[in-house]
Coordinates of N, CA and C and ligand atoms in Angstrom, one line a residue:
X75 N -21.7 69.7 50.9 CA -20.7 68.5 50.8 C -21.4 67.4 50.1
X76 N -22.7 67.1 50.5 CA -23.4 66.0 49.9 C -23.6 66.3 48.4
X77 N -23.9 67.5 48.1 CA -24.0 67.9 46.7 C -22.8 67.6 45.9
X78 N -21.6 67.9 46.5 CA -20.4 67.7 45.8 C -20.1 66.2 45.6
X79 N -20.4 65.4 46.6 CA -20.2 63.9 46.4 C -21.1 63.4 45.3
X80 N -22.3 63.8 45.3 CA -23.3 63.4 44.3 C -22.8 63.8 42.9
X81 N -22.3 65.0 42.8 CA -21.8 65.6 41.5 C -20.6 64.7 41.1
X82 N -19.6 64.5 42.0 CA -18.5 63.7 41.6 C -18.9 62.3 41.2
X83 N -19.8 61.7 41.9 CA -20.2 60.3 41.6 C -20.9 60.3 40.2
X84 N -21.7 61.3 39.9 CA -22.4 61.4 38.6 C -21.3 61.5 37.5
X85 N -20.3 62.3 37.7 CA -19.3 62.4 36.7 C -18.5 61.1 36.5
X86 N -18.2 60.4 37.6 CA -17.5 59.2 37.5 C -18.3 58.1 36.7
X87 N -19.6 58.1 37.0 CA -20.5 57.1 36.3 C -20.5 57.5 34.8
X88 N -20.7 58.7 34.6 CA -20.8 59.1 33.2 C -19.5 58.8 32.4
X89 N -18.4 59.2 33.0 CA -17.1 59.1 32.2 C -16.6 57.7 32.2
X90 N -16.8 56.9 33.3 CA -16.4 55.5 33.3 C -17.3 54.7 32.3
X91 N -18.6 55.1 32.2 CA -19.5 54.5 31.3 C -18.9 54.7 29.9
X92 N -18.5 55.9 29.6 CA -17.9 56.2 28.3 C -16.6 55.4 28.1
X93 N -15.8 55.2 29.2 CA -14.6 54.4 29.1 C -15.0 53.0 28.7
X94 N -16.0 52.5 29.3 CA -16.4 51.1 29.1 C -16.9 50.8 27.7
X95 N -17.8 51.6 27.2 CA -18.5 51.2 26.0 C -18.6 52.3 25.0
X96 N -18.9 53.5 25.4 CA -19.4 54.5 24.5 C -18.3 55.4 24.0
X97 N -17.3 54.9 23.3 CA -16.2 55.7 22.8 C -16.5 56.4 21.6
X98 N -17.6 56.1 21.0 CA -18.1 56.8 19.8 C -19.6 57.1 19.9
X99 N -20.0 58.1 19.2 CA -21.5 58.4 19.2 C -22.3 57.2 18.7
X100 N -23.5 57.1 19.0 CA -24.4 56.0 18.5 C -24.3 56.0 17.0
X101 N -24.2 54.8 16.5 CA -24.1 54.6 15.0 C -22.7 54.6 14.5
X102 N -21.8 54.9 15.3 CA -20.3 54.9 14.9 C -19.6 53.8 15.6
X103 N -18.6 53.2 14.9 CA -17.8 52.1 15.5 C -16.4 52.6 15.8
X104 N -15.9 52.2 16.9 CA -14.6 52.7 17.3 C -13.5 51.7 16.8
X105 N -12.4 52.3 16.4 CA -11.2 51.6 16.0 C -10.0 52.5 16.2
X106 N -9.0 52.1 16.9 CA -7.8 52.9 17.1 C -8.1 54.4 17.5
X107 N -9.0 54.5 18.4 CA -9.3 55.9 18.9 C -10.0 56.8 17.9
X108 N -10.4 56.2 16.8 CA -11.2 56.9 15.9 C -12.6 56.3 15.7
X109 N -13.5 57.1 15.2 CA -14.9 56.6 15.0 C -15.2 56.5 13.5
X110 N -15.8 55.4 13.1 CA -16.1 55.2 11.7 C -17.5 54.9 11.5
X111 N -18.1 55.3 10.4 CA -19.5 55.0 10.1 C -19.6 54.8 8.6
X112 N -20.3 53.7 8.2 CA -20.6 53.5 6.8 C -22.0 54.1 6.5
X113 N -22.1 54.9 5.4 CA -23.3 55.4 4.9 C -23.7 54.6 3.7
X114 N -24.9 54.0 3.8 CA -25.2 53.0 2.7 C -25.8 53.6 1.5
X115 N -26.3 54.8 1.6 CA -26.9 55.5 0.3 C -25.7 56.0 -0.5
X116 N -25.9 56.0 -1.8 CA -24.8 56.3 -2.8 C -24.7 57.8 -3.0
X117 N -23.5 58.2 -3.2 CA -23.3 59.7 -3.4 C -22.0 59.9 -4.2
X118 N -21.9 61.1 -4.8 CA -20.6 61.4 -5.4 C -19.5 61.6 -4.2
X119 N -18.3 61.5 -4.6 CA -17.2 61.7 -3.6 C -17.4 63.0 -2.8
X120 N -17.6 64.1 -3.6 CA -17.7 65.4 -2.9 C -18.9 65.6 -2.1
X121 N -20.1 65.0 -2.5 CA -21.3 65.1 -1.7 C -21.1 64.2 -0.4
X122 N -20.4 63.1 -0.6 CA -20.1 62.2 0.5 C -19.2 62.9 1.6
X123 N -18.2 63.7 1.1 CA -17.4 64.4 2.0 C -18.2 65.5 2.7
X124 N -19.1 66.1 2.0 CA -20.0 67.1 2.7 C -20.9 66.5 3.8
X125 N -21.4 65.3 3.4 CA -22.2 64.6 4.4 C -21.4 64.2 5.7
X126 N -20.2 63.8 5.5 CA -19.3 63.5 6.6 C -19.1 64.8 7.4
X127 N -18.8 65.9 6.7 CA -18.5 67.1 7.4 C -19.6 67.6 8.2
X128 N -20.8 67.3 7.8 CA -22.0 67.7 8.6 C -22.0 67.0 10.0
X129 N -21.2 65.9 10.1 CA -21.1 65.2 11.4 C -19.8 65.4 12.0
X130 N -19.1 66.5 11.6 CA -17.8 66.8 12.2 C -16.8 65.7 11.8
X131 N -16.9 65.1 10.6 CA -16.0 64.0 10.2 C -15.6 64.3 8.8
X132 N -14.7 63.4 8.3 CA -14.3 63.5 6.9 C -14.5 62.1 6.3
X133 N -14.5 62.0 5.0 CA -14.3 60.7 4.4 C -13.1 60.0 5.0
X134 N -13.2 58.7 5.3 CA -12.2 58.1 6.1 C -10.8 58.0 5.5
X135 N -9.8 58.3 6.3 CA -8.4 58.0 6.0 C -8.1 56.6 6.6
X136 N -7.1 56.0 6.0 CA -6.7 54.6 6.4 C -5.2 54.6 6.6
X137 N -4.7 54.1 7.7 CA -3.3 54.2 8.1 C -2.6 52.9 8.4
X138 N -3.3 51.8 8.3 CA -2.6 50.5 8.6 C -3.5 49.4 7.9
X139 N -2.8 48.2 7.8 CA -3.6 47.1 7.3 C -4.7 46.7 8.3
X140 N -4.5 46.9 9.5 CA -5.6 46.6 10.5 C -6.8 47.5 10.3
X141 N -6.5 48.8 10.1 CA -7.6 49.7 9.8 C -8.3 49.4 8.5
X142 N -7.5 49.0 7.5 CA -8.0 48.7 6.2 C -9.0 47.4 6.4
X143 N -8.5 46.5 7.1 CA -9.4 45.3 7.4 C -10.7 45.7 8.1
X144 N -10.5 46.6 9.0 CA -11.7 47.1 9.8 C -12.7 47.7 8.9
X145 N -12.3 48.6 8.0 CA -13.3 49.3 7.2 C -13.8 48.4 6.1
X146 N -13.0 47.4 5.6 CA -13.5 46.4 4.7 C -14.6 45.6 5.3
X147 N -14.4 45.4 6.6 CA -15.5 44.6 7.4 C -16.8 45.4 7.5
X148 N -16.6 46.8 7.6 CA -17.9 47.6 7.7 C -18.6 47.5 6.4
X149 N -17.9 47.4 5.2 CA -18.6 47.3 3.9 C -19.2 46.0 3.8
X150 N -18.5 44.9 4.2 CA -19.1 43.6 4.1 C -20.3 43.4 5.0
X151 N -20.2 43.9 6.2 CA -21.3 43.7 7.2 C -22.5 44.5 6.7
X152 N -22.3 45.5 6.0 CA -23.5 46.3 5.5 C -24.0 45.7 4.2
X153 N -23.4 44.6 3.7 CA -23.9 44.0 2.5 C -23.6 44.7 1.2
X154 N -22.5 45.5 1.2 CA -22.2 46.4 0.1 C -20.9 46.0 -0.6
X155 N -20.5 44.7 -0.5 CA -19.3 44.3 -1.2 C -19.4 44.4 -2.7
X156 N -20.6 44.4 -3.2 CA -20.8 44.4 -4.7 C -20.8 45.9 -5.2
X157 N -20.8 46.8 -4.2 CA -20.8 48.3 -4.6 C -19.5 49.0 -4.3
X158 N -18.8 48.5 -3.2 CA -17.6 49.2 -2.7 C -18.0 50.4 -2.0
X159 N -17.1 51.3 -1.7 CA -17.4 52.5 -0.9 C -16.2 53.5 -1.1
X160 N -16.6 54.8 -1.1 CA -15.6 55.8 -1.1 C -14.9 55.9 0.3
X161 N -13.6 56.1 0.2 CA -12.9 56.6 1.4 C -12.2 57.9 1.0
X162 N -11.5 58.5 1.9 CA -11.1 59.9 1.7 C -9.8 60.3 1.0
X163 N -9.4 59.5 0.0 CA -8.2 59.8 -0.7 C -8.5 60.4 -2.0
X164 N -7.6 61.3 -2.4 CA -7.7 62.0 -3.8 C -6.3 62.4 -4.3
X165 N -6.3 62.5 -5.6 CA -5.1 63.0 -6.3 C -5.5 64.1 -7.2
X166 N -6.5 64.9 -6.8 CA -7.1 65.9 -7.7 C -6.2 67.1 -7.8
X167 N -5.2 67.3 -6.9 CA -4.3 68.5 -7.0 C -3.2 68.2 -8.0
X168 N -2.6 67.1 -7.9 CA -1.4 66.7 -8.7 C -1.5 65.2 -9.1
X169 N -1.7 64.9 -10.3 CA -1.9 63.6 -10.8 C -0.9 62.6 -10.2
X170 N -1.4 61.6 -9.5 CA -0.5 60.6 -8.9 C 0.0 60.9 -7.5
X171 N -0.3 62.1 -7.0 CA 0.1 62.5 -5.7 C -1.1 62.3 -4.8
X172 N -1.2 61.3 -4.1 CA -2.4 61.0 -3.3 C -2.3 61.6 -1.9
X173 N -3.4 62.1 -1.4 CA -3.5 62.7 -0.1 C -4.8 62.3 0.6
X174 N -4.9 62.4 1.9 CA -6.1 62.2 2.6 C -6.8 63.5 2.9
X175 N -8.1 63.5 2.6 CA -8.9 64.8 2.7 C -8.9 65.3 4.1
X176 N -8.6 64.4 5.1 CA -8.6 64.9 6.5 C -7.3 65.5 6.9
X177 N -6.3 65.6 6.0 CA -5.1 66.2 6.3 C -4.0 65.3 6.9
X178 N -4.3 64.0 7.2 CA -3.4 63.1 7.8 C -2.4 62.6 6.7
X179 N -1.3 62.0 7.1 CA -0.3 61.6 6.2 C -0.8 60.4 5.4
X180 N -0.4 60.4 4.1 CA -0.8 59.2 3.3 C 0.3 58.2 3.4
X181 N 0.2 57.4 4.5 CA 1.3 56.5 4.9 C 1.0 55.1 4.8
X182 N -0.1 54.8 4.1 CA -0.5 53.4 3.8 C -1.3 53.3 2.6
X183 N -1.2 52.2 1.8 CA -2.1 52.1 0.6 C -2.3 50.6 0.4
X184 N -3.3 50.3 -0.3 CA -3.7 48.9 -0.6 C -4.3 48.8 -2.0
X185 N -3.6 49.3 -3.0 CA -4.1 49.3 -4.4 C -4.3 47.9 -4.9
X186 N -5.4 47.7 -5.6 CA -5.6 46.4 -6.2 C -4.7 46.4 -7.5
X187 N -4.6 45.2 -8.0 CA -3.7 45.0 -9.2 C -4.1 45.9 -10.3
X188 N -3.1 46.6 -10.9 CA -3.3 47.5 -12.0 C -3.8 48.9 -11.6
X189 N -4.0 49.2 -10.4 CA -4.5 50.5 -9.9 C -3.4 51.2 -9.1
X190 N -3.4 52.5 -9.0 CA -4.4 53.4 -9.7 C -4.0 53.6 -11.2
X191 N -5.0 53.7 -12.0 CA -4.6 53.8 -13.5 C -5.1 55.1 -14.1
X192 N -5.9 55.9 -13.3 CA -6.3 57.2 -13.8 C -7.1 57.1 -15.1
X193 N -7.9 56.0 -15.2 CA -8.6 55.7 -16.5 C -9.6 56.8 -16.8
X194 N -9.5 57.5 -17.8 CA -10.4 58.7 -18.2 C -10.5 59.7 -17.0
X195 N -9.4 59.9 -16.3 CA -9.3 60.8 -15.2 C -10.0 60.4 -14.0
X196 N -9.3 59.7 -13.2 CA -9.9 59.2 -11.9 C -9.1 59.7 -10.7
X197 N -9.7 60.5 -9.9 CA -9.0 61.2 -8.9 C -9.5 60.9 -7.5
X198 N -10.4 60.0 -7.3 CA -11.0 59.7 -6.0 C -10.8 58.2 -5.7
X199 N -10.7 58.0 -4.4 CA -10.3 56.6 -3.9 C -11.5 55.9 -3.3
X200 N -11.6 54.6 -3.8 CA -12.6 53.8 -3.3 C -12.1 52.4 -2.9
X201 N -12.8 51.7 -2.0 CA -12.7 50.3 -1.8 C -13.5 49.6 -3.0
X202 N -12.8 49.0 -3.9 CA -13.4 48.5 -5.1 C -14.0 47.1 -5.0
X203 N -15.2 46.9 -5.6 CA -15.8 45.6 -5.5 C -15.1 44.5 -6.3
X204 N -13.9 44.2 -6.0 CA -13.1 43.2 -6.7 C -13.1 41.9 -6.0
X205 N -13.9 41.8 -5.0 CA -14.0 40.6 -4.2 C -13.2 40.7 -2.9
X206 N -12.2 41.6 -2.9 CA -11.3 41.8 -1.7 C -11.4 43.2 -1.1
X207 N -12.2 44.0 -1.8 CA -12.3 45.4 -1.4 C -11.0 46.2 -1.3
X208 N -10.1 45.8 -2.2 CA -8.8 46.6 -2.2 C -9.1 47.9 -2.9
X209 N -8.1 48.7 -3.2 CA -8.3 50.1 -3.6 C -8.2 50.3 -5.1
X210 N -9.1 51.3 -5.5 CA -9.1 51.7 -6.9 C -9.3 53.2 -7.0
X211 N -8.7 53.8 -8.0 CA -9.1 55.2 -8.2 C -10.2 55.2 -9.2
X212 N -11.2 56.1 -9.0 CA -12.4 56.2 -9.7 C -12.8 57.6 -10.0
X213 N -13.6 57.8 -11.0 CA -14.1 59.2 -11.3 C -14.9 59.7 -10.1
X214 N -14.7 60.9 -9.7 CA -15.2 61.4 -8.5 C -16.7 61.6 -8.5
X215 N -17.3 61.6 -9.7 CA -18.8 61.8 -9.8 C -19.5 60.5 -9.9
X216 N -18.8 59.4 -9.7 CA -19.5 58.1 -9.6 C -20.3 58.1 -8.3
X217 N -21.3 57.3 -8.2 CA -22.2 57.2 -7.0 C -21.9 55.9 -6.2
X218 N -21.4 56.1 -5.0 CA -21.1 55.0 -4.1 C -21.5 55.2 -2.7
X219 N -21.7 54.1 -1.9 CA -21.8 54.3 -0.5 C -20.4 54.9 0.0
X220 N -20.3 55.3 1.3 CA -19.1 55.9 1.7 C -18.9 55.7 3.2
X221 N -17.6 55.9 3.6 CA -17.2 55.7 5.0 C -16.7 57.0 5.6
X222 N -17.3 57.5 6.7 CA -16.8 58.7 7.3 C -15.9 58.2 8.5
X223 N -15.0 59.1 8.9 CA -14.2 58.9 10.2 C -14.0 60.2 10.9
X224 N -13.8 60.1 12.2 CA -13.4 61.3 13.0 C -12.7 60.8 14.3
X225 N -12.0 61.6 14.9 CA -11.4 61.3 16.2 C -12.5 61.0 17.2
X226 N -12.3 60.0 18.0 CA -13.2 59.8 19.1 C -13.3 61.0 20.0
X227 N -14.5 61.6 20.2 CA -14.6 62.8 21.0 C -14.3 62.6 22.5
X228 N -14.2 61.4 22.9 CA -14.1 61.1 24.3 C -12.7 60.8 24.8
X229 N -11.7 60.7 23.9 CA -10.4 60.3 24.4 C -9.8 61.3 25.3
X230 N -9.9 62.6 25.0 CA -9.3 63.6 25.9 C -9.9 63.4 27.3
X231 N -11.2 63.3 27.4 CA -11.8 63.1 28.7 C -11.3 61.8 29.4
X232 N -11.1 60.8 28.6 CA -10.6 59.5 29.2 C -9.2 59.7 29.8
X233 N -8.4 60.4 29.1 CA -7.0 60.6 29.6 C -7.0 61.3 30.9
X234 N -8.0 62.2 31.1 CA -8.1 62.9 32.4 C -8.7 62.0 33.5
X235 N -9.4 61.0 33.1 CA -10.2 60.3 34.1 C -9.8 58.8 34.2
X236 N -8.7 58.4 33.5 CA -8.3 57.0 33.6 C -8.2 56.5 35.0
X237 N -7.6 57.4 35.9 CA -7.3 56.9 37.3 C -8.6 56.7 38.0
X238 N -9.6 57.6 37.8 CA -10.8 57.4 38.6 C -11.6 56.2 38.1
X239 N -11.3 55.7 36.9 CA -12.0 54.6 36.4 C -11.3 53.3 36.7
X240 N -10.1 53.4 37.3 CA -9.3 52.1 37.6 C -10.1 51.3 38.6
X241 N -10.0 50.0 38.6 CA -10.7 49.2 39.6 C -10.1 49.3 41.0
Ligands
LIG382 CA1 -5.9 60.6 -10.8
LIG383 CA1 -8.9 53.1 -11.7

């Protein structure tokens, strides 16, 4: 019995701790139940996507103005406003048909003025260093910092344990 109580207590501490602060792995920032990370070294779009995949993530998709503000903040806080950053949009399958590489719906966009223009064939999506970090299509082999995103691995556990974490 004592063992059981200790075990339950340990689980509560662990999961409530997750509830309180650790909704994303170390080095990732939580927003809207997803985890985001900016990688400051520059990479091509496809190598960036592979680097994200190595952490069970994708180049980031963006679904609202609030999320867009959030990832723009990640770029600014990293001091990368003059470089911009890849996010996970592409139109490499059909020119002008944009999709998110993580398979989610392309239901929000924030193109900067005159973009996307497919200038000399541009099929990959970046936050462009235009001062506002709005969106531009760019050649996929350009080298840029990038932003990965993934679902928070803890939310399913939280839904099971919300009651035990209530005050
Ligand atoms: Ca294009
Ligand atoms: Ca462009």
